[in-house]
XYZ file of C-alpha atoms in Angstrom:
769
model
C 94.124 95.370 104.188
C 94.113 98.424 106.453
C 97.898 98.449 106.469
C 97.779 98.746 102.696
C 95.220 101.552 102.924
C 97.072 103.462 105.641
C 99.198 105.248 103.037
C 95.989 106.577 101.456
C 93.849 107.180 104.540
C 96.349 108.964 106.808
C 97.505 111.640 104.311
C 93.911 112.329 103.255
C 92.189 112.832 106.615
C 93.229 116.404 107.368
C 92.802 117.683 103.764
C 89.412 116.006 103.606
C 88.350 117.558 106.918
C 89.562 120.970 105.761
C 87.687 120.743 102.456
C 84.531 119.637 104.276
C 84.894 122.637 106.573
C 85.346 125.091 103.716
C 82.501 123.721 101.584
C 80.102 123.458 104.506
C 80.911 125.659 107.468
C 77.675 124.529 109.131
C 78.834 120.951 109.377
C 79.422 119.414 112.793
C 81.767 116.573 113.593
C 79.201 113.998 112.460
C 78.902 115.481 108.994
C 82.594 116.244 108.590
C 83.504 112.695 109.620
C 81.238 111.384 106.878
C 82.545 113.789 104.237
C 86.248 113.522 105.090
C 87.064 110.105 103.502
C 85.431 110.998 100.184
C 86.803 114.535 99.910
C 90.264 113.537 101.116
C 90.478 110.654 98.673
C 89.313 112.916 95.846
C 92.087 115.414 96.626
C 94.729 112.652 96.715
C 93.515 111.313 93.379
C 93.667 114.781 91.859
C 97.212 115.432 93.085
C 98.526 112.003 92.051
C 96.794 112.083 88.677
C 97.970 115.637 88.089
C 101.622 114.728 88.590
C 101.310 111.794 86.184
C 99.448 113.871 83.596
C 102.298 116.412 83.726
C 104.838 113.622 83.259
C 106.575 114.153 86.602
C 105.057 111.485 88.854
C 107.345 109.957 91.448
C 106.852 108.716 95.016
C 108.904 111.645 96.272
C 106.941 114.231 94.303
C 103.630 112.818 95.484
C 104.857 112.423 99.064
C 106.066 116.016 99.307
C 102.815 117.223 97.737
C 100.821 115.391 100.375
C 102.912 116.967 103.117
C 102.245 120.394 101.630
C 98.543 119.598 101.272
C 98.341 118.694 104.948
C 100.132 121.897 105.953
C 97.634 123.984 103.965
C 94.763 121.979 105.448
C 96.039 122.579 108.974
C 96.205 126.329 108.403
C 92.685 126.382 106.938
C 91.292 124.594 109.958
C 93.184 126.331 112.753
C 94.336 129.784 111.600
C 91.913 132.694 112.052
C 92.329 136.436 111.468
C 92.102 138.547 114.588
C 89.495 140.831 113.055
C 86.113 139.240 112.409
C 85.635 141.413 109.339
C 88.455 139.495 107.636
C 86.855 136.107 108.220
C 85.636 134.212 105.189
C 81.966 133.368 104.912
C 82.484 129.752 105.887
C 84.396 130.868 108.973
C 81.522 133.134 109.940
C 79.028 130.346 109.381
C 81.127 128.007 111.493
C 81.242 130.629 114.264
C 77.496 131.182 114.052
C 76.896 127.451 114.417
C 78.980 127.611 117.601
C 76.852 130.386 119.079
C 78.834 133.494 118.123
C 76.499 136.409 117.335
C 77.272 137.707 113.833
C 73.853 139.129 112.981
C 75.100 142.697 112.697
C 77.858 141.656 110.297
C 75.996 139.142 108.110
C 72.317 138.410 108.823
C 72.135 135.785 106.040
C 74.744 133.701 107.855
C 72.555 133.540 110.963
C 69.548 132.517 108.849
C 71.488 129.624 107.320
C 72.895 128.686 110.719
C 69.424 128.579 112.264
C 68.171 126.298 109.518
C 71.146 123.969 109.989
C 70.558 123.861 113.748
C 67.042 122.608 113.084
C 68.419 119.918 110.761
C 70.918 118.813 113.399
C 68.217 118.577 116.053
C 66.058 116.402 113.788
C 68.936 114.148 112.699
C 68.164 110.450 113.054
C 71.412 109.271 114.653
C 70.489 105.549 114.879
C 69.709 105.580 111.160
C 73.065 107.244 110.458
C 74.828 104.558 112.477
C 72.940 101.861 110.584
C 73.881 103.467 107.275
C 77.539 103.560 108.271
C 77.415 99.887 109.249
C 75.870 99.004 105.887
C 78.543 101.029 104.077
C 81.209 98.925 105.798
C 79.993 95.961 103.738
C 81.844 97.553 100.813
C 85.069 96.447 102.522
C 83.949 92.853 103.022
C 85.249 91.401 99.743
C 88.885 92.535 100.140
C 88.783 91.174 103.685
C 87.738 87.758 102.392
C 89.485 87.455 99.028
C 93.050 87.990 97.845
C 92.060 89.147 94.336
C 88.752 90.477 92.966
C 86.224 89.128 90.536
C 85.835 90.637 87.087
C 88.596 91.244 84.552
C 89.171 95.006 84.397
C 91.311 95.029 87.523
C 94.087 93.151 85.698
C 94.637 96.120 83.399
C 94.519 98.579 86.301
C 97.093 96.469 88.147
C 99.378 96.603 85.114
C 99.109 100.408 84.983
C 99.682 100.686 88.742
C 102.794 98.519 88.501
C 104.148 100.543 85.573
C 103.584 103.733 87.531
C 105.381 102.307 90.552
C 108.330 101.027 88.491
C 108.854 103.593 85.722
C 106.545 106.467 86.693
C 104.416 106.483 83.535
C 102.066 104.374 81.389
C 104.645 103.042 78.942
C 103.945 99.535 77.692
C 105.488 96.648 79.599
C 107.690 93.760 78.517
C 108.699 93.388 74.873
C 106.198 96.037 73.755
C 106.983 99.643 72.863
C 104.350 102.364 73.118
C 102.047 103.704 75.806
C 98.576 103.504 77.303
C 96.289 106.544 77.348
C 94.072 106.216 80.393
C 92.856 108.579 83.137
C 95.902 108.695 85.414
C 94.534 109.274 88.917
C 93.366 105.832 90.042
C 96.288 103.727 88.698
C 98.856 106.267 89.882
C 97.443 106.349 93.423
C 97.425 102.545 93.411
C 101.068 102.753 92.288
C 101.749 104.952 95.331
C 100.252 102.204 97.510
C 102.499 99.635 95.782
C 105.628 101.693 96.443
C 104.873 102.708 100.020
C 103.365 99.511 101.361
C 105.144 96.936 99.129
C 101.707 95.557 98.274
C 101.100 93.562 95.123
C 99.638 95.812 92.409
C 96.576 93.607 91.996
C 95.921 93.741 95.710
C 96.470 97.508 95.825
C 93.924 98.062 93.060
C 91.433 95.714 94.757
C 91.621 97.400 98.155
C 91.665 100.954 96.790
C 88.637 100.295 94.584
C 86.507 99.028 97.452
C 87.677 101.772 99.797
C 86.579 104.298 97.178
C 83.068 102.804 97.217
C 83.029 102.929 101.024
C 84.159 106.561 101.003
C 81.545 107.407 98.367
C 78.722 105.922 100.440
C 79.810 107.840 103.533
C 80.231 111.003 101.482
C 76.714 110.766 100.073
C 75.376 110.450 103.608
C 77.338 113.520 104.646
C 76.302 115.592 101.630
C 72.595 114.812 101.998
C 72.775 115.321 105.754
C 72.994 119.032 104.953
C 69.437 118.775 103.629
C 68.207 116.586 106.481
C 68.365 113.253 104.628
C 71.717 111.805 105.673
C 70.253 108.787 107.451
C 68.136 107.866 104.432
C 70.939 108.353 101.863
C 72.684 105.026 102.380
C 69.374 103.190 102.707
C 68.165 104.687 99.419
C 71.370 103.498 97.747
C 70.474 100.002 98.933
C 67.451 99.871 96.616
C 69.750 99.789 93.582
C 72.424 97.323 92.477
C 74.229 99.460 89.920
C 77.349 100.793 91.650
C 77.682 97.660 93.768
C 77.577 95.475 90.650
C 80.154 97.713 88.954
C 82.540 97.359 91.887
C 81.922 93.609 92.008
C 82.938 93.531 88.330
C 86.091 95.558 89.216
C 85.090 98.727 87.359
C 86.884 100.778 89.975
C 87.813 104.068 88.215
C 84.285 104.746 86.935
C 82.876 104.205 90.453
C 85.675 106.218 92.060
C 84.865 109.119 89.738
C 81.501 109.384 91.495
C 83.341 110.977 94.432
C 82.938 114.297 92.657
C 79.171 113.970 93.043
C 79.632 114.303 96.808
C 80.918 117.832 96.207
C 78.168 118.434 93.672
C 75.349 117.396 95.979
C 76.848 119.310 98.893
C 77.102 122.557 96.930
C 74.608 122.523 94.060
C 71.334 121.477 95.688
C 71.219 124.663 97.741
C 69.622 127.907 96.540
C 71.984 130.064 94.513
C 72.181 132.818 97.133
C 73.622 130.238 99.573
C 76.436 129.362 97.162
C 79.585 131.496 97.251
C 82.957 131.844 95.619
C 84.656 129.159 97.692
C 81.957 126.712 96.600
C 82.674 127.481 92.941
C 86.396 126.953 93.499
C 85.627 123.640 95.193
C 83.501 122.576 92.232
C 86.243 123.436 89.748
C 88.777 121.417 91.759
C 86.302 118.532 91.934
C 85.706 118.529 88.171
C 89.451 118.562 87.457
C 90.164 115.806 89.984
C 87.289 113.681 88.764
C 88.343 114.166 85.145
C 91.721 112.698 86.095
C 89.945 109.671 87.608
C 87.474 108.920 84.794
C 85.624 111.142 82.302
C 82.230 109.719 83.235
C 82.317 111.332 86.666
C 83.289 114.679 85.133
C 80.406 114.438 82.656
C 77.913 113.647 85.414
C 79.157 116.482 87.639
C 79.086 118.963 84.750
C 75.484 117.992 84.002
C 74.582 118.501 87.670
C 76.098 121.981 87.460
C 74.092 122.664 84.298
C 70.913 121.422 85.966
C 71.540 123.798 88.885
C 71.849 126.724 86.480
C 68.761 125.789 84.467
C 66.510 125.450 87.497
C 67.818 128.475 89.366
C 67.600 130.827 86.372
C 63.873 131.194 87.015
C 64.579 133.278 90.094
C 64.320 136.945 89.181
C 66.406 138.429 91.982
C 69.251 140.468 90.422
C 71.897 139.352 92.919
C 70.943 135.720 92.325
C 71.081 136.164 88.563
C 74.553 137.654 88.850
C 75.733 134.608 90.777
C 74.082 132.343 88.222
C 75.861 134.067 85.356
C 79.166 133.336 87.063
C 78.145 129.726 87.548
C 77.027 129.488 83.930
C 80.393 130.826 82.755
C 82.248 128.319 84.911
C 80.061 125.448 83.719
C 80.408 126.451 80.077
C 84.161 126.829 80.490
C 84.597 123.392 82.052
C 82.408 121.705 79.434
C 84.271 123.521 76.649
C 87.600 122.499 78.163
C 86.455 118.892 78.348
C 85.309 118.869 74.740
C 88.518 120.585 73.677
C 90.664 117.909 75.298
C 88.458 115.187 73.797
C 88.638 116.714 70.310
C 92.333 117.484 70.252
C 93.852 114.663 72.302
C 91.659 111.560 72.282
C 89.184 111.749 69.406
C 91.790 111.847 66.592
C 92.857 108.333 67.606
C 89.332 106.986 67.072
C 88.738 107.757 63.403
C 88.503 104.066 62.538
C 86.288 103.128 65.525
C 82.506 102.910 65.346
C 80.013 104.103 67.943
C 79.829 101.310 70.498
C 76.897 99.981 72.540
C 77.855 96.704 74.187
C 74.799 96.413 76.408
C 72.292 97.947 74.020
C 70.247 100.899 75.230
C 71.740 101.872 78.565
C 68.663 103.896 79.482
C 66.353 100.972 78.811
C 66.462 97.405 80.101
C 69.964 97.632 81.682
C 68.860 100.682 83.677
C 65.763 98.852 84.873
C 67.719 95.713 85.791
C 70.278 97.494 87.956
C 68.079 100.284 89.341
C 64.574 98.768 89.219
C 63.157 99.292 92.754
C 65.003 102.597 93.042
C 63.387 103.896 89.857
C 59.904 103.073 91.144
C 60.555 104.907 94.409
C 62.200 107.818 92.590
C 59.190 108.262 90.288
C 56.941 108.493 93.343
C 59.391 110.872 95.027
C 59.573 113.077 91.934
C 55.820 113.701 92.087
C 56.066 115.173 95.587
C 59.385 116.990 95.144
C 58.736 118.509 91.736
C 57.899 121.922 93.234
C 61.071 122.104 95.317
C 64.341 123.467 93.960
C 66.286 120.415 95.134
C 63.805 117.980 93.618
C 63.648 119.850 90.314
C 67.468 119.934 90.048
C 67.689 116.175 90.611
C 64.869 115.431 88.163
C 66.484 117.562 85.464
C 69.864 115.996 86.159
C 68.468 112.483 85.748
C 66.684 113.480 82.542
C 69.895 114.818 80.993
C 71.771 111.666 81.965
C 69.022 109.576 80.403
C 69.277 111.554 77.159
C 72.983 110.682 77.024
C 72.044 106.996 76.851
C 70.448 107.630 73.431
C 73.926 107.483 71.901
C 73.054 103.847 71.164
C 70.743 105.034 68.368
C 73.769 105.691 66.170
C 75.626 102.485 67.010
C 77.943 101.468 64.195
C 78.411 105.008 62.870
C 82.057 105.414 61.929
C 84.411 108.329 61.310
C 82.798 110.561 63.982
C 85.507 110.328 66.644
C 83.745 112.437 69.275
C 80.657 110.218 69.246
C 82.811 107.093 69.307
C 84.717 108.464 72.294
C 81.458 109.340 74.056
C 80.057 105.863 73.483
C 83.209 104.173 74.793
C 83.127 106.438 77.845
C 79.460 105.712 78.616
C 79.228 102.077 77.536
C 78.248 100.829 81.015
C 76.454 103.929 82.237
C 73.441 101.880 83.395
C 75.719 100.741 86.232
C 77.049 104.142 87.255
C 75.040 107.035 85.800
C 71.634 106.776 87.463
C 72.228 105.274 90.908
C 73.286 108.421 92.787
C 70.687 110.836 91.283
C 67.848 108.409 91.961
C 69.047 107.648 95.486
C 69.371 111.356 96.320
C 65.810 111.968 95.107
C 64.454 109.072 97.175
C 66.411 110.104 100.276
C 65.045 113.674 100.240
C 61.498 112.329 99.850
C 61.928 109.608 102.456
C 63.357 111.764 105.242
C 60.726 113.418 107.463
C 63.281 116.057 108.492
C 64.432 117.147 105.033
C 64.273 120.917 104.572
C 63.743 121.913 100.940
C 63.417 125.212 99.095
C 60.202 126.057 97.287
C 60.518 127.210 93.679
C 57.679 129.663 94.261
C 58.065 131.498 97.597
C 54.383 132.468 97.522
C 53.227 128.872 97.201
C 53.758 126.640 100.269
C 55.750 123.497 99.594
C 53.650 120.378 100.197
C 55.663 117.228 100.787
C 54.662 113.660 101.539
C 55.600 112.088 104.842
C 56.299 108.391 104.527
C 54.208 106.556 107.170
C 56.303 105.115 109.964
C 55.155 101.583 109.180
C 56.099 101.910 105.495
C 59.439 103.464 106.417
C 60.154 100.590 108.800
C 59.351 98.096 106.049
C 61.689 99.923 103.645
C 64.486 99.901 106.218
C 63.922 96.212 106.874
C 64.037 95.487 103.132
C 67.397 97.247 102.780
C 68.855 95.523 105.849
C 67.609 92.169 104.579
C 69.115 92.859 101.169
C 72.409 93.883 102.754
C 72.400 90.695 104.795
C 71.829 88.671 101.654
C 74.641 90.551 99.911
C 76.964 89.745 102.800
C 75.926 86.102 102.657
C 76.609 86.007 98.925
C 80.057 87.539 99.520
C 80.824 84.846 102.104
C 79.505 82.216 99.723
C 81.561 83.421 96.755
C 84.700 83.437 98.885
C 84.790 79.681 98.260
C 84.600 80.044 94.466
C 88.045 80.854 93.179
C 87.045 79.295 89.868
C 85.315 82.612 89.118
C 88.630 84.478 89.062
C 90.071 85.716 85.767
C 93.483 84.547 87.010
C 93.793 81.095 88.519
C 95.579 80.522 91.854
C 98.085 78.390 89.955
C 98.927 81.340 87.710
C 99.660 83.490 90.734
C 101.785 80.781 92.337
C 103.939 80.258 89.249
C 104.724 83.953 88.936
C 106.903 83.559 91.992
C 109.002 81.051 90.035
C 109.830 83.716 87.437
C 112.262 85.261 89.915
C 115.759 84.461 88.692
C 114.810 84.032 85.031
C 116.010 86.427 82.366
C 115.013 87.245 78.834
C 111.633 86.948 77.165
C 108.861 84.835 78.664
C 105.923 84.126 76.389
C 102.616 84.997 78.070
C 99.107 84.559 76.722
C 97.241 87.570 75.366
C 94.304 87.316 77.732
C 93.450 88.356 81.293
C 95.228 85.385 82.857
C 98.358 86.056 80.793
C 98.979 89.678 81.768
C 101.770 89.557 84.334
C 101.628 92.842 86.255
C 104.201 91.660 88.801
C 106.983 90.364 86.542
C 110.400 90.524 88.254
C 113.162 92.734 86.925
C 114.904 91.173 83.919
C 111.830 89.245 82.723
C 110.140 90.608 79.595
C 106.625 89.334 78.989
C 105.004 89.437 75.554
C 101.337 90.301 76.229
C 99.707 93.511 77.466
C 96.081 94.347 78.293
C 94.053 96.504 75.920
C 93.025 99.281 78.295
C 91.821 102.720 77.281
C 93.606 103.826 74.112
C 96.725 101.775 73.400
C 99.429 103.203 71.146
C 101.746 100.403 70.022
C 104.975 101.232 68.237
C 106.214 97.652 68.345
C 104.923 94.360 69.722
C 106.421 90.916 69.474
C 103.467 88.961 70.817
C 102.000 88.061 67.424
C 105.382 86.950 66.067
C 106.091 85.004 69.244
C 102.761 83.175 68.976
C 103.487 82.197 65.364
C 106.971 81.059 66.333
C 105.520 78.679 68.923
C 102.856 77.321 66.593
C 105.380 76.643 63.806
C 108.366 75.710 65.981
C 110.471 78.588 64.675
C 113.682 77.842 66.547
C 115.541 80.752 64.990
C 113.048 83.229 66.436
C 113.396 81.699 69.908
C 117.148 82.087 69.837
C 117.202 85.611 68.374
C 114.722 86.924 70.931
C 115.997 84.863 73.865
C 112.513 83.382 74.395
C 113.449 80.344 76.422
C 110.331 80.146 78.607
C 106.580 80.315 78.295
C 103.887 80.697 80.929
C 100.430 79.233 80.336
C 97.241 79.171 82.363
C 94.674 76.352 82.622
C 92.169 79.025 81.521
C 94.011 79.525 78.220
C 94.651 77.512 75.083
C 98.382 77.859 74.302
C 99.187 75.025 76.712
C 97.654 72.568 74.245
C 100.123 73.629 71.533
C 103.152 73.585 73.830
C 102.275 70.144 75.263
C 102.264 68.573 71.798
C 105.612 70.077 70.756
C 108.927 68.246 71.362
C 110.608 71.640 71.560
C 108.980 72.489 74.888
C 108.771 70.703 78.215
C 107.384 71.465 81.659
C 109.738 73.217 84.039
C 107.221 73.801 86.822
C 103.531 73.240 87.419
C 100.870 74.543 89.819
C 97.216 73.507 89.613
C 97.049 73.434 85.826
C 99.309 76.446 85.269
C 102.615 75.514 83.630
C 105.991 77.181 83.213
C 107.544 75.757 80.051
C 111.209 75.530 79.032
C 112.341 75.657 75.440
C 114.229 72.541 74.254
C 116.151 73.508 71.094
C 117.170 69.941 70.185
C 113.578 68.689 70.162
C 114.024 66.115 72.944
C 111.133 67.353 75.069
C 108.505 64.904 76.328
C 105.370 65.162 74.222
C 102.104 65.018 76.125
C 99.040 63.641 74.373
C 95.893 65.461 75.510
C 92.340 64.238 74.963
C 89.185 66.239 75.614
C 86.664 65.102 78.240
C 83.164 65.973 77.038
C 79.685 65.241 78.339
C 79.644 62.151 76.117
C 82.378 60.597 78.272
C 80.408 60.607 81.530
C 77.102 59.040 82.526
C 75.630 61.372 85.161
C 77.100 64.705 84.093
C 75.419 67.745 82.569
C 76.543 69.819 79.618
C 77.277 73.374 80.766
C 78.653 76.432 78.902
C 82.362 77.093 79.309
C 82.497 80.464 81.146
C 85.604 81.530 79.213
C 84.496 80.337 75.778
C 84.547 83.845 74.309
C 88.140 84.391 75.378
C 89.762 81.446 73.583
C 90.615 81.504 69.899
C 92.069 78.025 69.303
C 90.642 74.631 70.128
C 92.998 71.854 68.918
C 91.462 69.350 71.377
C 87.913 69.883 70.112
C 86.562 70.794 73.547
C 83.981 73.148 72.075
C 82.038 75.809 73.962
C 80.694 73.492 76.677
C 82.121 71.404 79.495
C 80.920 68.292 81.291
C 79.803 69.024 84.860
C 79.232 66.446 87.582
C 77.275 67.677 90.572
C 78.639 66.985 94.051
C 77.065 63.869 95.638
C 76.186 62.525 92.159
C 78.301 59.398 91.623
C 79.484 59.191 88.051
C 81.545 57.124 85.615
C 83.991 58.767 83.217
C 84.974 56.849 80.113
C 88.552 57.382 78.937
C 89.648 57.738 75.331
C 93.232 57.043 74.384
C 95.161 59.341 72.053
C 94.606 58.668 68.368
C 98.282 57.992 67.653
C 98.539 54.421 66.262
C 102.071 54.994 64.983
C 103.517 55.583 68.407
C 105.967 52.953 69.550
C 105.664 53.567 73.255
C 102.811 53.133 75.705
C 101.940 55.884 78.208
C 103.131 55.319 81.750
C 101.217 58.109 83.427
C 97.691 59.482 83.165
C 96.687 62.927 84.434
C 93.163 64.295 84.725
C 92.660 68.053 84.501
C 89.479 69.188 86.208
C 87.985 72.220 87.896
C 86.271 72.131 91.271
C 83.294 74.482 91.422
C 83.170 75.726 95.014
C 84.732 73.948 97.969
C 83.425 70.388 98.138
C 83.487 67.498 100.571
C 86.166 64.795 100.089
C 85.765 62.775 96.898
C 87.789 60.249 94.970
C 88.123 58.416 91.663
C 88.602 54.678 91.246
C 90.194 53.388 88.037
C 88.698 50.144 86.792
C 92.156 48.654 86.150
C 95.679 49.368 84.951
C 96.929 51.694 87.744
C 99.338 51.150 90.606
C 96.757 52.298 93.195
C 93.077 51.350 93.431
C 91.803 54.773 94.548
C 92.930 58.387 94.245
C 91.819 61.245 96.479
C 90.960 64.388 94.576
C 91.377 68.055 95.459
C 88.450 69.678 97.257
C 89.375 73.369 97.000
C 87.898 75.489 94.222
C 89.680 76.026 90.922
C 91.741 74.073 88.387
C 93.660 70.989 89.468
C 95.603 68.144 87.901
C 95.653 64.702 89.487
C 98.065 62.136 88.026
C 98.239 58.362 88.410
C 100.953 55.933 87.412
C 99.892 53.183 85.041
C 101.009 49.592 85.555
C 102.425 47.275 82.920
C 98.992 46.239 81.649
C 98.122 49.823 80.737
C 94.496 48.734 80.367
C 92.656 51.554 82.113
C 89.305 52.379 80.472
C 87.167 54.336 82.915
C 87.104 56.167 86.228
C 84.380 55.890 88.874
C 83.627 59.068 90.795
C 82.678 58.628 94.446
C 81.477 61.473 96.711
C 81.294 61.497 100.486
C 78.684 64.275 100.489
C 75.017 63.274 100.501
C 73.907 66.495 98.812
C 75.581 69.401 97.036
C 75.822 72.892 98.468
C 73.859 75.562 96.622
C 75.267 78.957 95.696
C 74.337 82.047 93.721
C 76.300 81.944 90.465
C 76.876 85.518 89.184
C 77.771 84.133 85.756
C 74.141 83.068 85.438
C 73.207 86.769 85.477
C 75.830 87.797 82.940
C 75.007 85.001 80.494
C 78.382 83.281 80.809
C 76.614 80.315 82.413
C 73.076 78.944 82.177
C 72.436 78.377 85.899
C 71.836 81.131 88.459
C 71.117 79.073 91.599
C 73.956 76.622 91.158
C 75.349 73.540 92.907
C 78.909 72.619 93.790
C 80.623 69.933 91.779
C 83.407 69.318 89.283
C 83.896 70.525 85.720
C 85.849 68.093 83.527
C 88.363 69.397 80.969
C 90.864 66.915 79.503
C 93.194 63.991 80.162
C 96.946 63.917 79.607
C 98.722 60.715 78.580
C 102.426 60.830 79.356
């Protein structure tokens, strides 16, 4: 994993350190080390996304840009003018922090330096170390798994692969057109693919989790400037939102939060402490974040607006002049964003309605994913309401919450801007509120936080969290982190949760050497991001805004369903790839014009047989009515299948591990057939890794007992039938005395009806050959 990340981490360290130095000259090595990963990654994303947005992305262009970026960073860090009068303000602040007397030149620098010295002295180093250790848990999943959970990553992998191969977001395979999607994250993942030879899916997985890790460290570094660095990571632990979004592979929207590190570092301070280099840093952050995902740019712009609104109350003329500049910059960036939305993206959404998949994002979803954090933040807001920092954060949260009211006009059509806004914010409960709430809690929680009073004549009264309560809060976060780590270890054994089966991934290696069109299913498991050169696949993911000039997938699907041999020949579609998660396999198995070329755990590579001499496979559904001790459970992928020729329905039969069972077999309803089957295959899905188990046919097979697969995921076990061909049922025998329990995330999402689940086997169908 770290070898894959090396091509991102190494070029970003010096630029990140330089940007941390410029934005916060008072930072010591502790703070800069925390800020460097986030700021460096943000710069790399901005450069990579910028090249792709300009239409000139290439590994060489990006590589040379990174070399130049490191040269500039080196000069910023090490080059100083001989005359002190020519030093920038951050250089003077850095010198003052190191003991150089600059009082005669700039007294305000010494005042800020003295305050930062007090914050350093009060820093809780053990808590910072604990926070860093907890942040490392963000890297646990890519260490354990080869591919992530969720489904969004498949589309990102496709974009990353297209970037690596052709340098743009043109559609893959037999399709003509292009994707419109924020370019930064997929293009940087494409850089990882090119430089490290990593699989695109793996590159996306690792980069997404590293971005979360960098964000957590960056938040600690940013809030350390206000004396709350140790509490920042712990406050994040009271919410699930961003962690759930990463678990569900929503990587770009989480990565776009990196801009908030710059925002918190620069915008929570009084206006007179903010200078021109801070404004330039903010502008660069907004542009870079906008290239990652528009949500992050919206959130950062609202933080800038909140800073202006709360600081405008100060009547000092110099401060007001600085605020006017900030207001102009904020208005300009917001206007630019709306201009791009109106002119580039919105016109393509005239036929789309305002969308609200999860209902009111500022209601129940916000409470579910940020519940304990909201309670603590409400308490914190009471005590911080008279501080500038607290008031900025409260206003920022309020404006974000108002955005969630877009759900009130759900279904409204022909207003492209509102439709675009709703599609941008559709999961904002998972990524809009977590950071503002955590920052508010961290400033309240830390006994060493140094805040600015809104009214200089009125002393700022804050609440000190009792040591016993603070210890309990820390213990709760550590316990929760331990449970999260345990769940990650537990889910490592549940490959059946993947949107792409292990068999699918194995068969893609067989595509090497094939040429022409390969039919692939139009669903997550059918999108082949790593197709070899010369192989044209038919399906593409619907990601962002898709402009399709031509697509053959619909015609190819009809050709298979109706055995259109002419179409197969004209388009050189001699192969098809199906997943056990999909439904096209059922059509291909029943056609004499297709036969299996290769097979891996339920995934099948099919070969077209023009003369119709292929071996037809009769498939029969296994339902809960066929077994005695099984339960009826929802099919997790029921909403992603659109044909059901076997009559499987929306549920599957599930037999719990250790629960002996009997499965009744039903023969194909084909009385006119002149031949008897000689082979029976059972297609099943193991839920979690199980102890050894077996099935015993009652009669009619060449062997009395068959050992079954114990690893998670789809499998197919076949048995040869003897001359009697009289098999009627299978007896399931487990070696385990009790099942293993596990936390089923599909129980939370509604795709399953059990949250605290048990290992076992899910039955699908039988194949008579």
